Coordinates of C-alpha atoms in Angstrom, one line a residue:
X1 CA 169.6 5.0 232.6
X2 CA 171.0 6.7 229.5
X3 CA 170.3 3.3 227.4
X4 CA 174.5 3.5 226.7
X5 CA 176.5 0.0 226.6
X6 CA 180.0 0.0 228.2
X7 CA 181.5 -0.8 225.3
X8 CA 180.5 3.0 223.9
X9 CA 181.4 4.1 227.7
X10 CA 185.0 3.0 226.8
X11 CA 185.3 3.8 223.5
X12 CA 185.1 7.4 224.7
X13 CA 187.3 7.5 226.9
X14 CA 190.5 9.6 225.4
X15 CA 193.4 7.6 224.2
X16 CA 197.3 9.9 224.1
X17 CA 198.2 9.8 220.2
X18 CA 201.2 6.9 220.4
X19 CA 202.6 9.8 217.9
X20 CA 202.4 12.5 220.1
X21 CA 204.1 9.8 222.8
X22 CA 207.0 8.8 220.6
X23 CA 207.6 12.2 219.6
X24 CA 207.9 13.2 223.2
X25 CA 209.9 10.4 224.2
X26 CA 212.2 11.2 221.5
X27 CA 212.8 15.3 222.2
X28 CA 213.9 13.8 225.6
X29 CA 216.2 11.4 224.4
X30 CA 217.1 14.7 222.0
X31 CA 217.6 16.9 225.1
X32 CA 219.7 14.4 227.1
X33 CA 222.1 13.7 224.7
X34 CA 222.3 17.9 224.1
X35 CA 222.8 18.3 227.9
X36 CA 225.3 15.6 227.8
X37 CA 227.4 17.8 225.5
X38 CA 226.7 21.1 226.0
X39 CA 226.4 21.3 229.8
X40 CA 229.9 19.7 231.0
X41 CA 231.8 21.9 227.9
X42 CA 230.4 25.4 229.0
X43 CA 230.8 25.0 232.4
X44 CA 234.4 24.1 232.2
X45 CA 235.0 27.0 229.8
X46 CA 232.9 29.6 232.7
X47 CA 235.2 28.1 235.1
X48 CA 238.2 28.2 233.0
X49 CA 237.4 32.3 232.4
X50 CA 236.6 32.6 235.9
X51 CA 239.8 30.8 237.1
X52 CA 241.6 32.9 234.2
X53 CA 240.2 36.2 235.3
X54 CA 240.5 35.8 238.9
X55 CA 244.3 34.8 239.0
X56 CA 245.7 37.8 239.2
X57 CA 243.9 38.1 242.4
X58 CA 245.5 34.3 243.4
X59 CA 249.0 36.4 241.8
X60 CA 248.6 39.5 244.5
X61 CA 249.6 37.4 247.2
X62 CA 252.6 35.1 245.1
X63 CA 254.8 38.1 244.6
X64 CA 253.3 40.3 241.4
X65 CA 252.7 43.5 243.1
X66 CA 256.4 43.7 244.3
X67 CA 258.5 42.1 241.2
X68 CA 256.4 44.5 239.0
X69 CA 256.6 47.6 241.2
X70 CA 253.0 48.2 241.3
X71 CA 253.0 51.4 243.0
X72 CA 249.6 53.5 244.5
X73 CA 246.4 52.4 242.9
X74 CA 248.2 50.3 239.8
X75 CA 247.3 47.1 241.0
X76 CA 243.6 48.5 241.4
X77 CA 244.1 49.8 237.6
X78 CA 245.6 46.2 236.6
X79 CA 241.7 44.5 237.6
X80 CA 240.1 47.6 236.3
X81 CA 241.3 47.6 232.6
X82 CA 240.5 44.3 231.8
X83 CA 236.7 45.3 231.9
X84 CA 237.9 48.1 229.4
X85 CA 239.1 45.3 226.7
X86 CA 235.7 43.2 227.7
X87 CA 233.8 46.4 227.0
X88 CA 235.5 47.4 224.1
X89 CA 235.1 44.5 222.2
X90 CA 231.9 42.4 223.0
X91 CA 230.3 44.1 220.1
X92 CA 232.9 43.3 217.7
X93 CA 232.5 39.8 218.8
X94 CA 228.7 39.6 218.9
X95 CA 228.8 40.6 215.0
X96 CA 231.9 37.8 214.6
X97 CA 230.3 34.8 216.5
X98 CA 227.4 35.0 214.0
X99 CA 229.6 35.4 210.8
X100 CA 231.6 32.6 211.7
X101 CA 230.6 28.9 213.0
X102 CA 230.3 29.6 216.9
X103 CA 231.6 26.5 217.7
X104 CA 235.3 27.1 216.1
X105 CA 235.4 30.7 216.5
X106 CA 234.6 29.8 220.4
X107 CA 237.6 27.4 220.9
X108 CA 239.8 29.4 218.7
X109 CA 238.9 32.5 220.9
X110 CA 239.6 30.5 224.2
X111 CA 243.3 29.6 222.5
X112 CA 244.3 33.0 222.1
X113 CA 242.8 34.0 225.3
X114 CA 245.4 31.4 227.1
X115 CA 248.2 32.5 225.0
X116 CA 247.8 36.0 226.4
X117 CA 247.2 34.5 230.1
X118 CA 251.0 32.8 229.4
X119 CA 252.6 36.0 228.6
X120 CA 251.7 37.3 231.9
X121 CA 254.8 35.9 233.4
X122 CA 256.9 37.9 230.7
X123 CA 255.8 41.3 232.6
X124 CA 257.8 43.1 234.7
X125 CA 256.1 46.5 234.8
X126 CA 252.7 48.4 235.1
X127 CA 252.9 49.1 231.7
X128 CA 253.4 45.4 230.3
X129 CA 251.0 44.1 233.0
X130 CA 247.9 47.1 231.5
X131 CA 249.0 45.8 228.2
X132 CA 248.0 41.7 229.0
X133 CA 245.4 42.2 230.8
X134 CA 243.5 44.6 228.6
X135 CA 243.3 42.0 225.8
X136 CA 242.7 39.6 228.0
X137 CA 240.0 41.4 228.1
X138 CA 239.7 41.3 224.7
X139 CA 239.8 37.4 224.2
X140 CA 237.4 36.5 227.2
X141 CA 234.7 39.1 225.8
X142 CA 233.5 36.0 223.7
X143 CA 232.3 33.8 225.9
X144 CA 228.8 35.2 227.5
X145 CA 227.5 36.4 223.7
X146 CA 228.5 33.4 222.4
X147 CA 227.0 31.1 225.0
X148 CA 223.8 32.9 225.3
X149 CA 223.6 32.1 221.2
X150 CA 224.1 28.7 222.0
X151 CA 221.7 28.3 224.4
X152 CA 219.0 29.6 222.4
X153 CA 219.9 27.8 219.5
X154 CA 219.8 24.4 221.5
X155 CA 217.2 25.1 224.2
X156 CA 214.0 25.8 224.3
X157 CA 213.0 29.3 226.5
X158 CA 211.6 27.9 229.9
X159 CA 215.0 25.3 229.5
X160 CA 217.5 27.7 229.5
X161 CA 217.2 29.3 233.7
X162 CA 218.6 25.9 234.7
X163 CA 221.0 25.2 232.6
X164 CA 222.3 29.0 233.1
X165 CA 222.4 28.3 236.9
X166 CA 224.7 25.0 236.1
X167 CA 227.1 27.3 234.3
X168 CA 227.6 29.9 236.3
X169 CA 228.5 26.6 238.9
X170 CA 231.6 27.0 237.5
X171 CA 232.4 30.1 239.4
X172 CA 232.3 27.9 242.5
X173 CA 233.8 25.0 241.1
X174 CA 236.8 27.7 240.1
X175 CA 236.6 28.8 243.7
X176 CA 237.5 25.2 245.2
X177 CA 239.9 23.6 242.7
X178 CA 241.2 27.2 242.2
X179 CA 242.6 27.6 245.2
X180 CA 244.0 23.8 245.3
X181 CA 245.5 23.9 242.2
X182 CA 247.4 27.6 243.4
X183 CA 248.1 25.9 246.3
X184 CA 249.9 23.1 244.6
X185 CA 251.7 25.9 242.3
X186 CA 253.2 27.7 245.4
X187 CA 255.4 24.5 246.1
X188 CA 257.1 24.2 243.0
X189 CA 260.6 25.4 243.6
X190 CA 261.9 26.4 240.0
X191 CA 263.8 29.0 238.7
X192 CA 261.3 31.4 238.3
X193 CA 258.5 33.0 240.4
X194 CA 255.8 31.4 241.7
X195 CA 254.0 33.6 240.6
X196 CA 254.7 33.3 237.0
X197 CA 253.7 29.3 236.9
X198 CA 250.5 29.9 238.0
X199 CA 250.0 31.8 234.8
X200 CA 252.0 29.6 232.8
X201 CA 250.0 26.2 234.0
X202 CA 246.5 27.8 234.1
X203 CA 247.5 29.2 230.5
X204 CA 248.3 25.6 229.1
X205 CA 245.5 23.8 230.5
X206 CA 243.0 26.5 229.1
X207 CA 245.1 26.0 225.7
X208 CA 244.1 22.3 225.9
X209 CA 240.6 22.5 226.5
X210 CA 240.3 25.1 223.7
X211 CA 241.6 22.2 221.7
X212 CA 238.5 19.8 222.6
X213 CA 236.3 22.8 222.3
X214 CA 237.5 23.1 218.4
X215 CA 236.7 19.2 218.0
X216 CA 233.3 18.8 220.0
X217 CA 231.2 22.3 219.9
X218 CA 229.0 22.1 217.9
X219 CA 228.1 25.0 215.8
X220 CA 224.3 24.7 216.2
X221 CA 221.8 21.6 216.4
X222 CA 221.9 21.4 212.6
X223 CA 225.7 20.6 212.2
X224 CA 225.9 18.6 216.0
X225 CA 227.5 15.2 214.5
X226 CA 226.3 13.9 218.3
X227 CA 223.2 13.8 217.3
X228 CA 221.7 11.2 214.5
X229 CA 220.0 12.8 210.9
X230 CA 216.3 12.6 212.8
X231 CA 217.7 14.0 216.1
X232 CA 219.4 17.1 214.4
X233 CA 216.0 18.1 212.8
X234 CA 213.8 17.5 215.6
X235 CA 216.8 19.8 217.4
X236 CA 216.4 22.0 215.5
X237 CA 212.0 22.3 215.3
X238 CA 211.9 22.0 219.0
X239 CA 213.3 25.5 219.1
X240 CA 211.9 27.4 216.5
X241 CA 209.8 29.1 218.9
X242 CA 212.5 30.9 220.3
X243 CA 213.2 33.3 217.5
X244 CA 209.1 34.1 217.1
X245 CA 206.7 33.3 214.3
X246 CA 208.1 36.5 212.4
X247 CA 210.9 38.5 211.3
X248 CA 211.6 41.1 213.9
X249 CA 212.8 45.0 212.6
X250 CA 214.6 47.2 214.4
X251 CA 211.9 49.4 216.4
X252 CA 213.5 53.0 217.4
X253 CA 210.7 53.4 219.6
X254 CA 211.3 50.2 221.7
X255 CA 214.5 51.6 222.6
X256 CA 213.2 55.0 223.7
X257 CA 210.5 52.9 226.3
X258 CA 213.6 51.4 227.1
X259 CA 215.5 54.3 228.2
X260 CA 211.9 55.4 230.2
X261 CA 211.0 52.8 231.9
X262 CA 211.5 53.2 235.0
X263 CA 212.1 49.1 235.5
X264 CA 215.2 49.0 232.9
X265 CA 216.9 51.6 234.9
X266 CA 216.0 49.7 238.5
X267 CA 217.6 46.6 236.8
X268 CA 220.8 48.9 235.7
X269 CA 221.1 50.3 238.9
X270 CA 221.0 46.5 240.6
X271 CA 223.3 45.2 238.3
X272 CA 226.0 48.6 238.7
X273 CA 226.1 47.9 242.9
X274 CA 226.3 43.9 242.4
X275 CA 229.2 44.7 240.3
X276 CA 231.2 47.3 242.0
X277 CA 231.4 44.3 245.0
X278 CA 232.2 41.9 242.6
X279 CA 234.8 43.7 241.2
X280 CA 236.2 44.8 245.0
X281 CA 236.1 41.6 246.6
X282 CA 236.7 39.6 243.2
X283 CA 240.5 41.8 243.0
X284 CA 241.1 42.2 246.7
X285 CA 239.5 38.8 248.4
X286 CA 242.4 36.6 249.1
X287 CA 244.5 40.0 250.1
X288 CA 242.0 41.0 252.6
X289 CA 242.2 37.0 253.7
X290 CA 245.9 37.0 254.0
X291 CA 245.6 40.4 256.2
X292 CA 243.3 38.7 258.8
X293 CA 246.6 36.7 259.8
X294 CA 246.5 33.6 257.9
X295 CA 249.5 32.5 255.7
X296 CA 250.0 32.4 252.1
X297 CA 249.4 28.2 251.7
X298 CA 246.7 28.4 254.7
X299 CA 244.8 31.4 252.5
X300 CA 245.2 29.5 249.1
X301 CA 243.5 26.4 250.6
X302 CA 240.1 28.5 252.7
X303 CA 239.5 29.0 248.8
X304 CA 237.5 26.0 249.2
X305 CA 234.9 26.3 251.4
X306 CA 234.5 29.7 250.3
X307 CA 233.8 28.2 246.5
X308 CA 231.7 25.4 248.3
X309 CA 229.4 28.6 250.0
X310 CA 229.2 29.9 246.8
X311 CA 227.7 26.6 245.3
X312 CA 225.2 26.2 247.7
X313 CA 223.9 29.9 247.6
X314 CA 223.2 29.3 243.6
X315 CA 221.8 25.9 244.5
X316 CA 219.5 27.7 247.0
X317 CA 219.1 30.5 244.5
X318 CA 217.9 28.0 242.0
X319 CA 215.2 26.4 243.5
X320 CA 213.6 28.9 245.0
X321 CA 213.8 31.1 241.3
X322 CA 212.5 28.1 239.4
X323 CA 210.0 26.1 242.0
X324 CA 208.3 29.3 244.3
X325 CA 206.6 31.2 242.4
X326 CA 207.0 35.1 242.4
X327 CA 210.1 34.9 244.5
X328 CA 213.2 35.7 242.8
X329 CA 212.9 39.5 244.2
X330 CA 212.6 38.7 247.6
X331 CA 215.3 35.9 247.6
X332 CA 217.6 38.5 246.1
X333 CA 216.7 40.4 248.4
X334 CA 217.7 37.5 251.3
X335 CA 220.8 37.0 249.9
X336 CA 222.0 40.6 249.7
X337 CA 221.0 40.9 253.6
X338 CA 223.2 37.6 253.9
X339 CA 226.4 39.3 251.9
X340 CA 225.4 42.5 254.1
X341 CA 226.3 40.2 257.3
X342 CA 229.5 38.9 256.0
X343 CA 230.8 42.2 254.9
X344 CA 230.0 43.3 258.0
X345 CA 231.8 40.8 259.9
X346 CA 234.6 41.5 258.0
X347 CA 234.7 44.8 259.1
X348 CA 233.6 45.0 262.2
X349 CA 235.3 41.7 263.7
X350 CA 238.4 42.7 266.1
X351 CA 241.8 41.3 264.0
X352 CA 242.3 38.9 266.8
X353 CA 239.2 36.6 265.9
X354 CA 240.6 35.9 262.4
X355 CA 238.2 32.8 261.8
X356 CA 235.1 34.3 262.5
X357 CA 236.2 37.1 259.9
X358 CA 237.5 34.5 257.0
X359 CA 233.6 33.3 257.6
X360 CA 232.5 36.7 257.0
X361 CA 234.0 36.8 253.8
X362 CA 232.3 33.4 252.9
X363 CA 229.0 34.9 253.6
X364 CA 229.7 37.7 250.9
X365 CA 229.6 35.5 248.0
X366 CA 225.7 34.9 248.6
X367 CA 225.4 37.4 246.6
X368 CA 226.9 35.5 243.2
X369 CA 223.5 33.7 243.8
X370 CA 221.2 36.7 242.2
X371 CA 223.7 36.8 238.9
X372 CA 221.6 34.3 237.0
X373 CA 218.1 35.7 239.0
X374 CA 218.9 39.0 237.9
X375 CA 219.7 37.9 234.0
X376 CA 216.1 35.6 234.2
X377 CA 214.1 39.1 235.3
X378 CA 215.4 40.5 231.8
X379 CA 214.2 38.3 230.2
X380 CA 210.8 37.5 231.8
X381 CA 210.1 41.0 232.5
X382 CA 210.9 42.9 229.5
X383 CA 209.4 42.1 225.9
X384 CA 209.7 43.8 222.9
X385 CA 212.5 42.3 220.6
X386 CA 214.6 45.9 220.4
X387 CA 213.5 46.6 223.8
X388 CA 215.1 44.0 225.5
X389 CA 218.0 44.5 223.4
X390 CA 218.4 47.6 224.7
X391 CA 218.1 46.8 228.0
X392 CA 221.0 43.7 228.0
X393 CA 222.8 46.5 226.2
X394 CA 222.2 48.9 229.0
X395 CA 222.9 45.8 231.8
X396 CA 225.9 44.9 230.1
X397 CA 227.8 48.4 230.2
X398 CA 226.5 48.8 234.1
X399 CA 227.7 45.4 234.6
X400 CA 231.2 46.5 233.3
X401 CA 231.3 50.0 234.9
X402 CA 230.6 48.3 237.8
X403 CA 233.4 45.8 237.8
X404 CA 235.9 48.9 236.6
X405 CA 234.5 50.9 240.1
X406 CA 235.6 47.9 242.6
X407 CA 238.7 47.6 242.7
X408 CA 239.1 51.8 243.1
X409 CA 237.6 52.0 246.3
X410 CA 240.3 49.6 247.9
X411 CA 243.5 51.8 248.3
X412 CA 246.6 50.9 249.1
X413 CA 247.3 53.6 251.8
X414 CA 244.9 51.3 254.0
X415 CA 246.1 47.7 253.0
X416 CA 245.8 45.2 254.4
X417 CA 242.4 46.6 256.2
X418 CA 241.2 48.5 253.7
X419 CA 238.3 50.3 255.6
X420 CA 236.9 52.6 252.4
X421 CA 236.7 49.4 250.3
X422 CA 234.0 47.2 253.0
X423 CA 231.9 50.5 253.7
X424 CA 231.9 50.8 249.8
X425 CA 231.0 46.9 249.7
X426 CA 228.4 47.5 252.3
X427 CA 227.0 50.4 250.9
X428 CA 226.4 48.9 247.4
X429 CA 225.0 45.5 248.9
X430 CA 222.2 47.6 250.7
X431 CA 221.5 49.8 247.9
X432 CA 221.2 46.7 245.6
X433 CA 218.6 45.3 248.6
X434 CA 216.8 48.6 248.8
X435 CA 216.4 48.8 244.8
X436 CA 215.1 45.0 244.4
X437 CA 212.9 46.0 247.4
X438 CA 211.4 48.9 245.2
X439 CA 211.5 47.1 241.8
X440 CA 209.4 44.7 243.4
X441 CA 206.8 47.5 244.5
X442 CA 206.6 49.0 241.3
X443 CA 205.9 45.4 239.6
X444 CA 203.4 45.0 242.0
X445 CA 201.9 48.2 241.4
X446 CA 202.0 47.7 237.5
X447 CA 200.3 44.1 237.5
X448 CA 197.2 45.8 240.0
X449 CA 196.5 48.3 237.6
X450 CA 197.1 46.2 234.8
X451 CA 194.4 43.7 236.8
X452 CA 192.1 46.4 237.2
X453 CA 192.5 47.8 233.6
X454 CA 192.0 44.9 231.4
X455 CA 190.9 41.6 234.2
X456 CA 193.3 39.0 235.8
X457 CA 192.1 36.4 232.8
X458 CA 195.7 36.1 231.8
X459 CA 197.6 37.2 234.7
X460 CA 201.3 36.0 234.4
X461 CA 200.8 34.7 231.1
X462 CA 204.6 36.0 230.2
X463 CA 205.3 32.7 232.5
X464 CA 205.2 30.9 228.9
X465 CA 207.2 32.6 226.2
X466 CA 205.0 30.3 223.8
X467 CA 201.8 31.8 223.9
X468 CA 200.3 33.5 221.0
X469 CA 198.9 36.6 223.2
X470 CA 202.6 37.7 223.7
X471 CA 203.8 38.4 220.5
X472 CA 207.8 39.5 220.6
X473 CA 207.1 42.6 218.6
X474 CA 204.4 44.3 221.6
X475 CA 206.6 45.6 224.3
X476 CA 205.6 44.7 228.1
X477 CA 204.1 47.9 228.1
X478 CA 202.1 47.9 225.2
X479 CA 200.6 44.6 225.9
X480 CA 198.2 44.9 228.8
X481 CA 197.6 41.4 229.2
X482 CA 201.3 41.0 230.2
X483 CA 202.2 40.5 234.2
X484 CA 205.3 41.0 235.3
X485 CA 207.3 37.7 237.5
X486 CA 207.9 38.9 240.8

């Protein structure tokens, strides 16, 4: 017996702080209210961009190729040179977005980017048709700077994967109503093309949203008029993690690691194949469709289980990148080997089997599901303030090369087959398999030394981008107690 009475038995037993409780209940009431606003508003404007980008593939089947005499390898060049104007001016933009409030200079931004979408039904030639969709370009270059701002100004690190994964929904979500709404278009009987309202009505309803954009954005979680006085500063404390505990300088040397690490240049090399695909299939989808026999209205319409396979493979993608651990490499992996299938069916399929070909083609888009994996392995994997600036930087112009490349491969000598296009499609789909593959070797390989070097005492600590051993100005490679996420 310890001579102890149960009364001091109780009174140590540990009580939560009804502070620390009220607090907590409050950042969630905080972050629902954020998610209410932020979540539905940027993913309608990702699936307004990727409903604006994508229609000139809906327009290649409505008419546009003939009635502006798009000759050889100009309708290739018409897909190609918007990434040109996206390239050219997402550094511009990046420097604009934080001179001006984000939330105005976003909706303004999506405005002029549907003005320019309308004056796609004034062109008539290969010339007029470079010109729009280079600054289309131009005006949808905004959007992925400006919302990664956002989210780091309104979530906290380990918030933002999901929330990234619900707006890049809106690529499937464009996929399904997409192809309804064009469907709907190409039964209006007007005076002019069909073609040219589909521009015209996408145009106006991105003008409109734009509008509710300028009124409810907010330009960070100090100005959000959503939130009350107290729920704007806790907003705004609950992320102040995200920007470190210091000032971070320029470091030239982080960019040289950059350029010599051997993982950087595996992620570049990932992100180049994924996007000469995108860009093929992305330019040339619903005309490789329409070519396995189906008709224009019946090819507008299988736009919606395609989008609806596209949502489930970034569901799937999701879970498994958030709730098992170290398997975002693999499931890439999986999902490339799925897209390998369908493009393989595609091309392999005899012409007569038409369905089982049109579900090839819904098995390619598995591969939309590694976009946001592939953006969360930056950003786990690579530390060092400048250093994994660099390395967006580096992502980003391999990204746009990439989407440039597609559309090449697929030329119009071999329409509606196009035979040089899939093998390029399945060629870059097992390269991007084979390079995850060997990333994930090397990661392995670093974290086992790294093990043996220094202990497993904080192995995977990079898991939490709050903890004071990982300090944003050590690169991943000068702190040994980092481990890379497999």
């Amino acid at each position: 017996m310890t001579g102890r009475s149960k009364e001091d038995e109780v009174s140590t037993v540990e009580v939560p702080n009804s502070v620390d409780v009220d607090q907590d209940r409050i950042e969630r009431r905080v972050l629902r209210k954020i998610d209410l606003r932020l979540v539905p508003l940027l993913t309608i404007c990702y699936f307004l961009q990727y409903l604006d980008k994508a229609s000139l593939g809906f327009a290649s089947i409505m008419g546009i190729i003939e009635d502006n005499n798009l000759q050889g390898q100009e309708y290739s060049w018409a897909n190609s040179i918007f990434f040109f104007g996206y390239l050219a001016f997402t550094f511009p933009t990046s420097i604009l977005i934080v001179k001006f409030p984000i939330g105005k200079y976003v909706s303004v931004t999506v405005m002029v980017w549907a003005i320019i979408l309308m004056l796609h039904a004034a062109t008539h030639n290969f010339s007029g048709l470079m010109a729009v969709r280079f600054f289309l370009g131009v005006g949808e270059a905004t959007v992925v700077p400006a919302f990664a701002l956002l989210t780091g100004t309104f979530y906290k690190r380990e918030e933002q994967p999901l929330r990234q994964c619900a707006f890049f929904l809106g690529d499937g979500i464009a996929g399904i109503l997409g192809g309804l709404i064009v469907w709907g278009i190409a039964h209006i009987q007007g005076k002019l093309e069909t073609w040219k309202y589909l521009f015209l009505i996408y145009g106006a309803i991105t003008a409109f949203f734009g509008g509710i954009l300028f009124f409810t954005l907010p330009d960070g979680p100090s100005k959000a008029k959503f939130l009350t006085e107290e729920e704007r500063a806790i907003a705004v404390d609950r992320v102040q993690m995200n920007g470190g505990k210091k000032v971070i300088n320029y470091q030239r040397y982080q960019v040289i690691e950059a350029l010599s690490d051997p993982q950087a240049w595996l992620l570049v090399l990932n992100t180049f194949c994924v996007n000469v695909a995108t860009g093929g299939l992305s330019s040339f989808g619903n005309i490789l469709i329409q070519g396995f026999g189906f008709s224009l209205f019946s090819t507008l319409l299988l736009q919606i289980p395609a989008g609806a396979a596209q949502i489930l493979f970034v569901c799937i993608g999701a879970y498994f990148g958030t709730y098992v651990k170290n398997a975002r490499l693999l499931t890439m992996v999986f999902f490339m080997l799925v897209s390998i299938t369908g493009t393989a069916m595609m091309f392999a399929i005899p012409a007569r089997h038409r369905v089982a070909r049109y579900a090839g083609s819904c098995l390619t888009s598995a591969f939309s599901a590694n976009l946001p994996m592939a953006t969360s392995m930056v950003t786990s994997n690579i530390a060092g303030f400048t250093k994994k600036a660099t390395v967006m930087a580096m992502i980003f112009i391999a990204y746009c090369v990439g989407r440039i490349a597609g559309p090449q491969f697929f030329l119009q000598s071999e329409a509606p087959k196009y035979p040089t296009g899939l093998k390029a499609i399945l060629a870059v789909f097992s390269s991007a398999a084979v390079i995850a593959l060997i990333l994930r070797a090397y990661l392995m390989w670093e974290n086992a030394k790294r093990d043996k070097d220094v202990g497993a005492t904080l192995g995977a600590s990079n898991e939490s981008s709050e903890l004071s051993e990982i300090d944003e100005n050590f690169t991943d490679r000068e702190n040994r107690n980092f481990r890379y996420l497999l």
